[in-house]
């Protein structure tokens, strides 16, 4: 690692940035040297991180990140309380909200089942989900189409089957503007399964 040749505080800063997801050694080095050249922005970054860590917590109802409890979505009077969408991470709530199409409530799992990584049902935010089902008519499973995501969807749907609540899964398929010839077989198969009448 090149950053081992820098003064120790710089090496430590680069190493810290490198531990962030999606940040490689080169990007970490650029970030570190940028902050050294612009110490005022380093101060702003430090304050923003500190404030976020102090003020942001998990909503006690849905598990989403929030600065008020319950969060704005859970306490929103215009939300459809018969619909409950289960997602992997808080960022998935934002992705769905940006569409403007979904008007129900959410439940954030904070991960998916992954026995290889030691993540079982106990490590997920699953237990509170089953305490929220009164009045819910449909649970929408909106987890990523990975092996772990599919296993998590199947696990939740099996647990909900005796309760006789409608369980649906979002369709996965071709992106808008994508070419059919460049799509993989699984994506094309999912697109065919999720087809609807025009």
PDB file of C-alpha atoms in Angstrom:
ATOM      1  CA  UNK A   1       0.000   0.000   0.000  1.00  0.00           C
ATOM      2  CA  UNK A   2       1.389   3.370  -1.079  1.00  0.00           C
ATOM      3  CA  UNK A   3      -0.093   5.178   1.896  1.00  0.00           C
ATOM      4  CA  UNK A   4       2.313   3.348   4.203  1.00  0.00           C
ATOM      5  CA  UNK A   5       5.052   5.738   2.973  1.00  0.00           C
ATOM      6  CA  UNK A   6       3.205   8.843   4.170  1.00  0.00           C
ATOM      7  CA  UNK A   7       3.471  10.356   7.662  1.00  0.00           C
ATOM      8  CA  UNK A   8       1.524   8.181  10.113  1.00  0.00           C
ATOM      9  CA  UNK A   9      -1.461  10.560  10.548  1.00  0.00           C
ATOM     10  CA  UNK A  10      -1.903  10.733   6.750  1.00  0.00           C
ATOM     11  CA  UNK A  11      -1.569   6.953   6.436  1.00  0.00           C
ATOM     12  CA  UNK A  12      -4.172   6.518   9.174  1.00  0.00           C
ATOM     13  CA  UNK A  13      -6.575   8.911   7.411  1.00  0.00           C
ATOM     14  CA  UNK A  14      -6.170   7.120   4.067  1.00  0.00           C
ATOM     15  CA  UNK A  15      -6.623   3.745   5.774  1.00  0.00           C
ATOM     16  CA  UNK A  16      -9.811   5.011   7.470  1.00  0.00           C
ATOM     17  CA  UNK A  17     -11.268   6.207   4.152  1.00  0.00           C
ATOM     18  CA  UNK A  18     -10.277   2.882   2.525  1.00  0.00           C
ATOM     19  CA  UNK A  19     -12.494   1.008   4.971  1.00  0.00           C
ATOM     20  CA  UNK A  20     -15.593   2.769   3.615  1.00  0.00           C
ATOM     21  CA  UNK A  21     -17.594   0.708   1.091  1.00  0.00           C
ATOM     22  CA  UNK A  22     -16.761   1.546  -2.509  1.00  0.00           C
ATOM     23  CA  UNK A  23     -13.667   3.582  -1.617  1.00  0.00           C
ATOM     24  CA  UNK A  24     -10.417   2.114  -2.911  1.00  0.00           C
ATOM     25  CA  UNK A  25      -6.892   3.176  -1.916  1.00  0.00           C
ATOM     26  CA  UNK A  26      -6.563   5.779  -4.706  1.00  0.00           C
ATOM     27  CA  UNK A  27      -9.881   7.446  -3.915  1.00  0.00           C
ATOM     28  CA  UNK A  28      -9.038   7.312  -0.203  1.00  0.00           C
ATOM     29  CA  UNK A  29      -5.756   9.087  -0.913  1.00  0.00           C
ATOM     30  CA  UNK A  30      -7.498  11.778  -2.980  1.00  0.00           C
ATOM     31  CA  UNK A  31     -10.040  12.365  -0.207  1.00  0.00           C
ATOM     32  CA  UNK A  32      -7.356  12.549   2.483  1.00  0.00           C
ATOM     33  CA  UNK A  33      -5.217  15.057   0.563  1.00  0.00           C
ATOM     34  CA  UNK A  34      -8.276  17.111  -0.370  1.00  0.00           C
ATOM     35  CA  UNK A  35      -9.187  17.470   3.315  1.00  0.00           C
ATOM     36  CA  UNK A  36      -5.594  18.378   4.183  1.00  0.00           C
ATOM     37  CA  UNK A  37      -5.737  21.174   1.562  1.00  0.00           C
ATOM     38  CA  UNK A  38      -9.199  22.324   2.722  1.00  0.00           C
ATOM     39  CA  UNK A  39      -9.245  22.041   6.534  1.00  0.00           C
ATOM     40  CA  UNK A  40     -12.479  24.067   6.786  1.00  0.00           C
ATOM     41  CA  UNK A  41     -14.310  21.326   4.886  1.00  0.00           C
ATOM     42  CA  UNK A  42     -12.735  18.715   7.136  1.00  0.00           C
ATOM     43  CA  UNK A  43     -14.307  20.557  10.074  1.00  0.00           C
ATOM     44  CA  UNK A  44     -17.716  20.626   8.339  1.00  0.00           C
ATOM     45  CA  UNK A  45     -17.432  16.912   7.560  1.00  0.00           C
ATOM     46  CA  UNK A  46     -16.511  16.108  11.163  1.00  0.00           C
ATOM     47  CA  UNK A  47     -19.471  18.132  12.472  1.00  0.00           C
ATOM     48  CA  UNK A  48     -21.895  16.542   9.995  1.00  0.00           C
ATOM     49  CA  UNK A  49     -20.765  13.014  10.872  1.00  0.00           C
ATOM     50  CA  UNK A  50     -20.891  13.726  14.608  1.00  0.00           C
ATOM     51  CA  UNK A  51     -24.375  15.280  14.357  1.00  0.00           C
ATOM     52  CA  UNK A  52     -25.705  12.410  12.252  1.00  0.00           C
ATOM     53  CA  UNK A  53     -24.367   9.836  14.708  1.00  0.00           C
ATOM     54  CA  UNK A  54     -25.912  11.743  17.636  1.00  0.00           C
ATOM     55  CA  UNK A  55     -29.286  12.602  16.095  1.00  0.00           C
ATOM     56  CA  UNK A  56     -30.123   9.707  13.781  1.00  0.00           C
ATOM     57  CA  UNK A  57     -31.720   6.606  15.275  1.00  0.00           C
ATOM     58  CA  UNK A  58     -33.890   3.756  14.091  1.00  0.00           C
ATOM     59  CA  UNK A  59     -37.629   4.369  14.043  1.00  0.00           C
ATOM     60  CA  UNK A  60     -39.110   2.163  16.782  1.00  0.00           C
ATOM     61  CA  UNK A  61     -41.954   1.235  14.418  1.00  0.00           C
ATOM     62  CA  UNK A  62     -40.382   0.484  11.017  1.00  0.00           C
ATOM     63  CA  UNK A  63     -36.622   0.472  11.652  1.00  0.00           C
ATOM     64  CA  UNK A  64     -35.855   3.231   9.127  1.00  0.00           C
ATOM     65  CA  UNK A  65     -33.265   5.880  10.006  1.00  0.00           C
ATOM     66  CA  UNK A  66     -34.883   9.016  11.391  1.00  0.00           C
ATOM     67  CA  UNK A  67     -34.311  12.055  13.563  1.00  0.00           C
ATOM     68  CA  UNK A  68     -37.855  11.901  15.008  1.00  0.00           C
ATOM     69  CA  UNK A  69     -39.591   8.858  16.442  1.00  0.00           C
ATOM     70  CA  UNK A  70     -41.778   7.542  14.975  1.00  0.00           C
ATOM     71  CA  UNK A  71     -40.492   8.598  11.558  1.00  0.00           C
ATOM     72  CA  UNK A  72     -42.440  10.865   9.196  1.00  0.00           C
ATOM     73  CA  UNK A  73     -43.634   7.937   7.099  1.00  0.00           C
ATOM     74  CA  UNK A  74     -44.958   5.918  10.049  1.00  0.00           C
ATOM     75  CA  UNK A  75     -46.707   8.966  11.504  1.00  0.00           C
ATOM     76  CA  UNK A  76     -47.966  10.233   8.127  1.00  0.00           C
ATOM     77  CA  UNK A  77     -51.757  10.445   8.110  1.00  0.00           C
ATOM     78  CA  UNK A  78     -52.056   9.951   4.351  1.00  0.00           C
ATOM     79  CA  UNK A  79     -50.187   6.640   4.216  1.00  0.00           C
ATOM     80  CA  UNK A  80     -52.116   3.488   3.269  1.00  0.00           C
ATOM     81  CA  UNK A  81     -51.921   1.408   6.455  1.00  0.00           C
ATOM     82  CA  UNK A  82     -53.208  -1.725   4.721  1.00  0.00           C
ATOM     83  CA  UNK A  83     -49.949  -1.956   2.703  1.00  0.00           C
ATOM     84  CA  UNK A  84     -46.607  -2.858   4.283  1.00  0.00           C
ATOM     85  CA  UNK A  85     -43.455  -2.977   2.148  1.00  0.00           C
ATOM     86  CA  UNK A  86     -40.494  -4.967   3.510  1.00  0.00           C
ATOM     87  CA  UNK A  87     -37.058  -3.741   2.376  1.00  0.00           C
ATOM     88  CA  UNK A  88     -33.451  -4.656   3.149  1.00  0.00           C
ATOM     89  CA  UNK A  89     -31.942  -1.282   4.021  1.00  0.00           C
ATOM     90  CA  UNK A  90     -33.034   2.304   4.803  1.00  0.00           C
ATOM     91  CA  UNK A  91     -31.696   3.470   1.423  1.00  0.00           C
ATOM     92  CA  UNK A  92     -34.283   1.181  -0.227  1.00  0.00           C
ATOM     93  CA  UNK A  93     -37.066   3.242   1.386  1.00  0.00           C
ATOM     94  CA  UNK A  94     -35.656   6.348  -0.309  1.00  0.00           C
ATOM     95  CA  UNK A  95     -35.461   4.558  -3.675  1.00  0.00           C
ATOM     96  CA  UNK A  96     -39.132   3.523  -3.449  1.00  0.00           C
ATOM     97  CA  UNK A  97     -40.273   6.921  -2.169  1.00  0.00           C
ATOM     98  CA  UNK A  98     -38.576   8.674  -5.103  1.00  0.00           C
ATOM     99  CA  UNK A  99     -40.894   6.851  -7.511  1.00  0.00           C
ATOM    100  CA  UNK A 100     -43.950   8.513  -5.953  1.00  0.00           C
ATOM    101  CA  UNK A 101     -45.875   5.295  -6.673  1.00  0.00           C
ATOM    102  CA  UNK A 102     -45.947   3.598  -3.279  1.00  0.00           C
ATOM    103  CA  UNK A 103     -48.142   5.141  -0.577  1.00  0.00           C
ATOM    104  CA  UNK A 104     -48.067   2.450   2.110  1.00  0.00           C
ATOM    105  CA  UNK A 105     -45.834   1.844   5.137  1.00  0.00           C
ATOM    106  CA  UNK A 106     -42.393   0.236   5.301  1.00  0.00           C
ATOM    107  CA  UNK A 107     -40.493  -2.254   7.397  1.00  0.00           C
ATOM    108  CA  UNK A 108     -36.669  -2.243   7.208  1.00  0.00           C
ATOM    109  CA  UNK A 109     -34.904  -5.555   7.876  1.00  0.00           C
ATOM    110  CA  UNK A 110     -31.356  -4.125   8.019  1.00  0.00           C
ATOM    111  CA  UNK A 111     -29.998  -7.035   6.000  1.00  0.00           C
ATOM    112  CA  UNK A 112     -30.972 -10.389   4.538  1.00  0.00           C
ATOM    113  CA  UNK A 113     -30.549 -13.988   5.622  1.00  0.00           C
ATOM    114  CA  UNK A 114     -27.009 -15.157   4.914  1.00  0.00           C
ATOM    115  CA  UNK A 115     -25.954 -18.319   6.747  1.00  0.00           C
ATOM    116  CA  UNK A 116     -22.454 -18.059   5.212  1.00  0.00           C
ATOM    117  CA  UNK A 117     -22.004 -14.726   7.015  1.00  0.00           C
ATOM    118  CA  UNK A 118     -23.720 -15.900  10.184  1.00  0.00           C
ATOM    119  CA  UNK A 119     -26.846 -13.786   9.577  1.00  0.00           C
ATOM    120  CA  UNK A 120     -29.947 -15.659  10.656  1.00  0.00           C
ATOM    121  CA  UNK A 121     -33.491 -14.461  11.440  1.00  0.00           C
ATOM    122  CA  UNK A 122     -32.378 -13.287  14.890  1.00  0.00           C
ATOM    123  CA  UNK A 123     -29.937 -10.772  13.376  1.00  0.00           C
ATOM    124  CA  UNK A 124     -32.634  -9.145  11.228  1.00  0.00           C
ATOM    125  CA  UNK A 125     -35.385  -6.736  12.260  1.00  0.00           C
ATOM    126  CA  UNK A 126     -37.963  -9.509  11.762  1.00  0.00           C
ATOM    127  CA  UNK A 127     -39.681  -9.889  15.124  1.00  0.00           C
ATOM    128  CA  UNK A 128     -41.258  -6.387  15.108  1.00  0.00           C
ATOM    129  CA  UNK A 129     -42.658  -7.080  11.625  1.00  0.00           C
ATOM    130  CA  UNK A 130     -45.090  -9.639  12.997  1.00  0.00           C
ATOM    131  CA  UNK A 131     -46.343  -7.210  15.653  1.00  0.00           C
ATOM    132  CA  UNK A 132     -47.333  -4.710  12.940  1.00  0.00           C
ATOM    133  CA  UNK A 133     -49.716  -6.853  10.909  1.00  0.00           C
ATOM    134  CA  UNK A 134     -53.032  -5.781  12.444  1.00  0.00           C
ATOM    135  CA  UNK A 135     -55.038  -4.118   9.681  1.00  0.00           C
ATOM    136  CA  UNK A 136     -52.438  -4.981   7.021  1.00  0.00           C
ATOM    137  CA  UNK A 137     -53.958  -6.606   3.938  1.00  0.00           C
ATOM    138  CA  UNK A 138     -50.840  -6.935   1.796  1.00  0.00           C
ATOM    139  CA  UNK A 139     -47.133  -7.341   2.538  1.00  0.00           C
ATOM    140  CA  UNK A 140     -44.926  -6.339  -0.412  1.00  0.00           C
ATOM    141  CA  UNK A 141     -41.493  -7.955  -0.387  1.00  0.00           C
ATOM    142  CA  UNK A 142     -39.043  -5.535  -2.037  1.00  0.00           C
ATOM    143  CA  UNK A 143     -35.680  -7.147  -1.357  1.00  0.00           C
ATOM    144  CA  UNK A 144     -32.864  -7.366  -3.879  1.00  0.00           C
ATOM    145  CA  UNK A 145     -32.982 -10.294  -6.331  1.00  0.00           C
ATOM    146  CA  UNK A 146     -29.941 -12.057  -4.892  1.00  0.00           C
ATOM    147  CA  UNK A 147     -29.769 -15.602  -3.556  1.00  0.00           C
ATOM    148  CA  UNK A 148     -29.900 -14.196  -0.012  1.00  0.00           C
ATOM    149  CA  UNK A 149     -32.742 -11.826  -0.914  1.00  0.00           C
ATOM    150  CA  UNK A 150     -34.764 -14.650  -2.457  1.00  0.00           C
ATOM    151  CA  UNK A 151     -34.172 -16.836   0.614  1.00  0.00           C
ATOM    152  CA  UNK A 152     -35.313 -13.981   2.865  1.00  0.00           C
ATOM    153  CA  UNK A 153     -38.465 -13.441   0.780  1.00  0.00           C
ATOM    154  CA  UNK A 154     -39.285 -17.148   0.903  1.00  0.00           C
ATOM    155  CA  UNK A 155     -38.694 -17.277   4.672  1.00  0.00           C
ATOM    156  CA  UNK A 156     -40.989 -14.300   5.340  1.00  0.00           C
ATOM    157  CA  UNK A 157     -43.711 -15.545   2.994  1.00  0.00           C
ATOM    158  CA  UNK A 158     -43.728 -18.962   4.725  1.00  0.00           C
ATOM    159  CA  UNK A 159     -44.083 -17.281   8.131  1.00  0.00           C
ATOM    160  CA  UNK A 160     -46.956 -15.114   6.861  1.00  0.00           C
ATOM    161  CA  UNK A 161     -48.855 -17.951   5.134  1.00  0.00           C
ATOM    162  CA  UNK A 162     -50.792 -19.084   8.270  1.00  0.00           C
ATOM    163  CA  UNK A 163     -51.904 -15.490   8.923  1.00  0.00           C
ATOM    164  CA  UNK A 164     -53.603 -15.357   5.505  1.00  0.00           C
ATOM    165  CA  UNK A 165     -52.228 -11.968   4.493  1.00  0.00           C
ATOM    166  CA  UNK A 166     -51.623 -11.385   0.795  1.00  0.00           C
ATOM    167  CA  UNK A 167     -47.860 -11.521   0.140  1.00  0.00           C
ATOM    168  CA  UNK A 168     -46.506 -10.055  -3.098  1.00  0.00           C
ATOM    169  CA  UNK A 169     -43.026  -9.496  -4.467  1.00  0.00           C
ATOM    170  CA  UNK A 170     -41.910  -6.631  -6.667  1.00  0.00           C
ATOM    171  CA  UNK A 171     -41.183  -7.605 -10.257  1.00  0.00           C
ATOM    172  CA  UNK A 172     -37.590  -7.587 -11.458  1.00  0.00           C
ATOM    173  CA  UNK A 173     -36.772  -7.181 -15.095  1.00  0.00           C
ATOM    174  CA  UNK A 174     -35.276  -5.025 -17.778  1.00  0.00           C
ATOM    175  CA  UNK A 175     -34.374  -1.425 -17.016  1.00  0.00           C
ATOM    176  CA  UNK A 176     -35.926   1.344 -19.085  1.00  0.00           C
ATOM    177  CA  UNK A 177     -33.643   2.005 -22.037  1.00  0.00           C
ATOM    178  CA  UNK A 178     -31.945  -1.393 -21.727  1.00  0.00           C
ATOM    179  CA  UNK A 179     -31.333  -3.654 -24.720  1.00  0.00           C
ATOM    180  CA  UNK A 180     -32.817  -7.134 -24.636  1.00  0.00           C
ATOM    181  CA  UNK A 181     -29.766  -8.642 -26.335  1.00  0.00           C
ATOM    182  CA  UNK A 182     -27.446  -7.460 -23.532  1.00  0.00           C
ATOM    183  CA  UNK A 183     -29.604  -8.681 -20.640  1.00  0.00           C
ATOM    184  CA  UNK A 184     -28.728 -11.911 -18.855  1.00  0.00           C
ATOM    185  CA  UNK A 185     -31.067 -14.900 -18.879  1.00  0.00           C
ATOM    186  CA  UNK A 186     -32.237 -14.465 -15.264  1.00  0.00           C
ATOM    187  CA  UNK A 187     -33.208 -10.820 -15.874  1.00  0.00           C
ATOM    188  CA  UNK A 188     -35.105 -11.739 -19.049  1.00  0.00           C
ATOM    189  CA  UNK A 189     -36.877 -14.603 -17.251  1.00  0.00           C
ATOM    190  CA  UNK A 190     -37.896 -12.250 -14.420  1.00  0.00           C
ATOM    191  CA  UNK A 191     -39.127  -9.687 -16.943  1.00  0.00           C
ATOM    192  CA  UNK A 192     -41.301 -12.369 -18.570  1.00  0.00           C
ATOM    193  CA  UNK A 193     -42.656 -13.512 -15.195  1.00  0.00           C
ATOM    194  CA  UNK A 194     -43.518  -9.936 -14.234  1.00  0.00           C
ATOM    195  CA  UNK A 195     -45.297  -9.126 -17.497  1.00  0.00           C
ATOM    196  CA  UNK A 196     -48.726  -7.480 -17.349  1.00  0.00           C
ATOM    197  CA  UNK A 197     -51.571  -6.825 -19.745  1.00  0.00           C
ATOM    198  CA  UNK A 198     -51.588  -3.542 -21.685  1.00  0.00           C
TER     199      UNK A 198
END
